[in-house]
Amino acid sequence: ELKVEQNPLFLSMQEGKNYTIYCNYSTTSDRLYWYRQDPGKSLESLFVLLSNGAVKQEGRLMASLDTKARLSTLHITAAVHDLSATYFCAVRFMDSNYQLIWGAGTKLIIKP
Amino acid sequence: SAVISQKPSRDICQRGTSLTIQCQVDSQVTMMFWYRQQPGQSLTLIATANQGSEATYESGFVIDKFPISRPNLTFSTLTVSNMSPEDSSIYLCSVERTDYGYTFGSGTRLTVV
């Protein structure tokens, strides 16, 4: 079964703190995506991770991929209020005609 | 990355009627994807639209309810037919750009009353 598990589903944190969102998936993947969605808006691509050990950073966000553990993390450093949004991971599975499966999303609220 | 123009951005429709959503991409793409996102939920793939062939529907979605057209490599429509309040959702089209991931239209927020 193709599964993508994202946690936590909800995260409330203070500005200035660090935190990590986790994305586990069930079987072989050739790429993993992280997206941001603001309320009432569409999805914005953040990162595309293609290979084991891949690490990408943009501002206060850093994403990494461990294909052996089937795990990706999205790390937030010194959070600021503007990062409040819902974050989704999506995994493209090789075993099922490259079907893209989405995580449930993590709603992140950063309090000033 | 690709720019997708999606319209309408929102609509309020009477039950039993149909709504057609359009997506125009600024460059040619092989596949276009149609998603539904219910309030507070993740994305669910409705179908994949290839130019020149019938769309491929995911489990739980049927052509009679969600007919799709793909007349060329830059355009697609999704129709939500015989609507009921359960169809109230955000509908999104998407295309893949190698190395950029999937780009999304701005979404259509549908409310059925």
Tab-separated table of C-alpha atoms in Angstrom:
chain	number	residue	atom	x	y	z
A	1	GLU	CA	0.000	0.000	0.000
A	2	LEU	CA	1.227	3.458	-0.874
A	3	LYS	CA	1.264	5.574	2.247
A	4	VAL	CA	2.653	8.934	3.232
A	5	GLU	CA	2.527	9.805	6.910
A	6	GLN	CA	3.213	13.322	7.992
A	7	ASN	CA	3.567	14.478	11.564
A	8	PRO	CA	2.718	16.391	13.490
A	9	LEU	CA	-0.573	17.403	11.900
A	10	PHE	CA	-0.753	20.546	13.942
A	11	LEU	CA	2.038	22.595	15.434
A	12	SER	CA	1.843	25.782	17.424
A	13	MET	CA	5.127	27.376	18.315
A	14	GLN	CA	6.702	30.589	19.419
A	15	GLU	CA	8.772	32.803	17.202
A	16	GLY	CA	12.462	32.138	17.441
A	17	LYS	CA	12.109	28.418	18.137
A	18	ASN	CA	13.260	25.519	15.994
A	19	TYR	CA	11.127	22.601	14.974
A	20	THR	CA	10.937	19.717	12.538
A	21	ILE	CA	8.125	18.241	10.469
A	22	TYR	CA	8.477	14.595	9.489
A	23	CYS	CA	7.337	12.771	6.372
A	24	ASN	CA	7.511	8.966	6.274
A	25	TYR	CA	6.607	6.946	3.228
A	26	SER	CA	5.923	3.283	2.622
A	27	THR	CA	7.961	2.142	-0.390
A	28	THR	CA	10.489	3.114	-3.029
A	29	SER	CA	10.293	6.669	-4.253
A	30	ASP	CA	12.263	8.585	-6.829
A	31	ARG	CA	11.413	12.055	-5.591
A	32	LEU	CA	9.814	13.852	-2.704
A	33	TYR	CA	8.272	17.296	-2.655
A	34	TRP	CA	7.526	19.859	0.009
A	35	TYR	CA	4.813	22.456	-0.509
A	36	ARG	CA	3.439	25.386	1.400
A	37	GLN	CA	-0.208	26.440	1.377
A	38	ASP	CA	-1.501	29.669	2.887
A	39	PRO	CA	-5.184	29.815	3.887
A	40	GLY	CA	-7.413	30.208	0.852
A	41	LYS	CA	-4.466	29.996	-1.503
A	42	SER	CA	-2.985	27.450	-3.864
A	43	LEU	CA	0.154	25.422	-3.244
A	44	GLU	CA	3.652	26.816	-3.532
A	45	SER	CA	6.551	24.501	-4.293
A	46	LEU	CA	9.315	24.664	-1.684
A	47	PHE	CA	11.692	21.801	-2.372
A	48	VAL	CA	12.196	18.850	-4.685
A	49	LEU	CA	14.411	16.119	-3.215
A	50	LEU	CA	15.745	13.570	-5.662
A	51	SER	CA	18.372	11.438	-4.005
A	52	ASN	CA	19.462	9.944	-0.734
A	53	GLY	CA	21.168	12.476	1.475
A	54	ALA	CA	19.772	15.419	-0.467
A	55	VAL	CA	19.584	18.587	1.568
A	56	LYS	CA	18.085	21.841	0.373
A	57	GLN	CA	17.756	25.111	2.182
A	58	GLU	CA	15.813	28.264	1.554
A	59	GLY	CA	15.880	30.908	4.206
A	60	ARG	CA	14.746	29.440	7.514
A	61	LEU	CA	13.563	26.190	5.940
A	62	MET	CA	15.746	23.177	5.314
A	63	ALA	CA	14.585	19.871	3.833
A	64	SER	CA	16.443	16.589	3.818
A	65	LEU	CA	15.845	13.106	2.472
A	66	ASP	CA	16.914	9.693	3.756
A	67	THR	CA	15.743	7.143	1.206
A	68	LYS	CA	16.940	4.194	3.262
A	69	ALA	CA	14.794	5.239	6.188
A	70	ARG	CA	12.057	6.462	3.812
A	71	LEU	CA	12.005	9.698	5.722
A	72	SER	CA	12.144	13.357	4.871
A	73	THR	CA	12.310	16.223	7.315
A	74	LEU	CA	11.449	19.883	6.995
A	75	HIS	CA	13.342	21.842	9.612
A	76	ILE	CA	12.356	25.333	10.631
A	77	THR	CA	15.040	27.480	12.174
A	78	ALA	CA	14.245	30.482	14.356
A	79	ALA	CA	10.633	30.553	13.228
A	80	VAL	CA	8.965	33.809	12.295
A	81	HIS	CA	5.254	34.560	12.027
A	82	ASP	CA	5.370	34.707	8.211
A	83	LEU	CA	6.088	30.991	8.116
A	84	SER	CA	2.625	30.222	9.469
A	85	ALA	CA	0.969	28.011	6.839
A	86	THR	CA	0.113	24.411	6.100
A	87	TYR	CA	3.035	22.337	4.837
A	88	PHE	CA	2.550	19.238	2.718
A	89	CYS	CA	4.941	16.564	1.635
A	90	ALA	CA	4.184	14.540	-1.483
A	91	VAL	CA	5.941	11.392	-2.600
A	92	ARG	CA	6.221	10.003	-6.093
A	93	PHE	CA	6.264	6.211	-5.909
A	94	MET	CA	8.193	4.250	-8.485
A	95	ASP	CA	6.334	0.977	-7.979
A	96	SER	CA	2.952	2.297	-8.998
A	97	ASN	CA	3.436	4.097	-12.254
A	98	TYR	CA	4.997	7.054	-10.465
A	99	GLN	CA	1.821	7.882	-8.624
A	100	LEU	CA	2.045	10.982	-6.422
A	101	ILE	CA	0.678	10.556	-2.895
A	102	TRP	CA	0.188	13.475	-0.530
A	103	GLY	CA	0.703	13.669	3.181
A	104	ALA	CA	-2.121	14.964	5.351
A	105	GLY	CA	-0.405	18.299	5.887
A	106	THR	CA	1.008	20.042	8.942
A	107	LYS	CA	-0.757	23.193	10.024
A	108	LEU	CA	1.902	25.430	11.498
A	109	ILE	CA	0.989	28.412	13.643
A	110	ILE	CA	3.809	30.646	14.806
A	111	LYS	CA	2.925	33.030	17.569
A	112	PRO	CA	4.678	36.352	17.912
B	1	SER	CA	8.360	26.994	-13.636
B	2	ALA	CA	5.112	26.835	-15.590
B	3	VAL	CA	2.423	29.445	-15.080
B	4	ILE	CA	-1.127	28.142	-14.910
B	5	SER	CA	-4.168	30.335	-15.275
B	6	GLN	CA	-7.189	28.755	-13.635
B	7	LYS	CA	-10.715	30.092	-13.670
B	8	PRO	CA	-13.132	30.733	-12.178
B	9	SER	CA	-11.446	31.430	-8.867
B	10	ARG	CA	-14.660	30.807	-7.000
B	11	ASP	CA	-18.309	30.134	-7.624
B	12	ILE	CA	-21.510	29.465	-5.756
B	13	CYS	CA	-23.740	27.042	-7.607
B	14	GLN	CA	-27.174	25.551	-7.186
B	15	ARG	CA	-27.417	21.836	-6.607
B	16	GLY	CA	-28.121	19.856	-9.726
B	17	THR	CA	-26.225	22.233	-11.994
B	18	SER	CA	-22.759	21.851	-13.533
B	19	LEU	CA	-19.635	23.970	-13.420
B	20	THR	CA	-16.722	23.878	-15.837
B	21	ILE	CA	-13.286	24.845	-14.586
B	22	GLN	CA	-10.595	25.866	-17.049
B	23	CYS	CA	-6.820	25.700	-16.835
B	24	GLN	CA	-4.480	27.301	-19.325
B	25	VAL	CA	-0.737	26.599	-19.138
B	26	ASP	CA	1.844	28.946	-20.608
B	27	SER	CA	3.755	26.116	-22.286
B	28	GLN	CA	3.035	22.671	-23.676
B	29	VAL	CA	2.761	19.823	-21.196
B	30	THR	CA	2.007	16.166	-21.686
B	31	MET	CA	-0.026	15.536	-18.576
B	32	MET	CA	-2.310	17.732	-16.551
B	33	PHE	CA	-3.653	16.690	-13.185
B	34	TRP	CA	-6.910	17.587	-11.515
B	35	TYR	CA	-7.189	17.541	-7.730
B	36	ARG	CA	-9.861	18.117	-5.146
B	37	GLN	CA	-9.079	19.558	-1.736
B	38	GLN	CA	-11.845	19.504	0.829
B	39	PRO	CA	-11.704	22.056	3.640
B	40	GLY	CA	-8.848	21.371	6.015
B	41	GLN	CA	-7.821	18.265	4.098
B	42	SER	CA	-5.013	17.152	1.854
B	43	LEU	CA	-5.156	16.823	-1.917
B	44	THR	CA	-6.960	13.987	-3.657
B	45	LEU	CA	-6.209	13.252	-7.277
B	46	ILE	CA	-9.338	13.132	-9.418
B	47	ALA	CA	-7.815	12.295	-12.783
B	48	THR	CA	-4.866	12.668	-15.100
B	49	ALA	CA	-5.534	14.278	-18.464
B	50	ASN	CA	-3.379	13.431	-21.462
B	51	GLN	CA	-3.797	15.198	-24.745
B	52	GLY	CA	-5.346	12.973	-27.377
B	53	SER	CA	-6.645	10.300	-25.058
B	54	GLU	CA	-9.303	9.848	-22.430
B	55	ALA	CA	-8.494	10.953	-18.945
B	56	THR	CA	-7.483	8.376	-16.357
B	57	TYR	CA	-9.674	8.542	-13.271
B	58	GLU	CA	-8.732	7.562	-9.748
B	59	SER	CA	-10.787	5.264	-7.623
B	60	GLY	CA	-13.965	6.952	-6.489
B	61	PHE	CA	-14.148	9.376	-9.403
B	62	VAL	CA	-16.047	8.698	-12.608
B	63	ILE	CA	-16.196	10.340	-15.988
B	64	ASP	CA	-19.941	10.985	-15.834
B	65	LYS	CA	-19.498	13.080	-12.711
B	66	PHE	CA	-16.190	14.740	-13.617
B	67	PRO	CA	-15.823	14.877	-17.392
B	68	ILE	CA	-12.477	16.235	-18.531
B	69	SER	CA	-11.416	17.689	-21.836
B	70	ARG	CA	-7.863	18.079	-23.091
B	71	PRO	CA	-8.077	19.542	-26.567
B	72	ASN	CA	-4.409	20.555	-26.813
B	73	LEU	CA	-1.140	20.555	-24.894
B	74	THR	CA	-1.801	23.808	-23.033
B	75	PHE	CA	-5.436	23.605	-21.998
B	76	SER	CA	-7.812	21.423	-20.017
B	77	THR	CA	-11.243	21.646	-18.446
B	78	LEU	CA	-12.862	19.787	-15.587
B	79	THR	CA	-16.643	19.791	-15.254
B	80	VAL	CA	-18.330	19.031	-11.968
B	81	SER	CA	-21.707	17.662	-12.994
B	82	ASN	CA	-25.039	17.412	-11.221
B	83	MET	CA	-23.564	19.069	-8.181
B	84	SER	CA	-24.521	18.396	-4.595
B	85	PRO	CA	-23.306	20.120	-1.415
B	86	GLU	CA	-20.774	17.303	-0.994
B	87	ASP	CA	-18.977	18.640	-4.072
B	88	SER	CA	-18.110	21.855	-2.254
B	89	SER	CA	-14.326	21.920	-2.329
B	90	ILE	CA	-11.335	23.585	-3.835
B	91	TYR	CA	-10.453	22.182	-7.242
B	92	LEU	CA	-6.888	22.517	-8.485
B	93	CYS	CA	-5.146	21.762	-11.740
B	94	SER	CA	-1.469	20.936	-11.834
B	95	VAL	CA	1.357	20.185	-14.231
B	96	GLU	CA	4.759	18.707	-13.657
B	97	ARG	CA	7.937	20.544	-14.457
B	98	THR	CA	11.006	18.347	-14.274
B	99	ASP	CA	13.277	19.482	-11.432
B	100	TYR	CA	10.713	22.063	-10.311
B	101	GLY	CA	8.087	19.699	-9.090
B	102	TYR	CA	4.426	20.206	-9.666
B	103	THR	CA	3.002	23.652	-10.306
B	104	PHE	CA	-0.586	24.412	-9.359
B	105	GLY	CA	-3.245	26.724	-10.630
B	106	SER	CA	-4.690	29.239	-8.215
B	107	GLY	CA	-7.615	26.963	-7.453
B	108	THR	CA	-11.386	27.146	-7.814
B	109	ARG	CA	-13.352	27.401	-4.596
B	110	LEU	CA	-16.732	25.821	-5.239
B	111	THR	CA	-19.700	26.132	-2.928
B	112	VAL	CA	-22.853	24.196	-3.771
B	113	VAL	CA	-26.062	25.383	-2.141
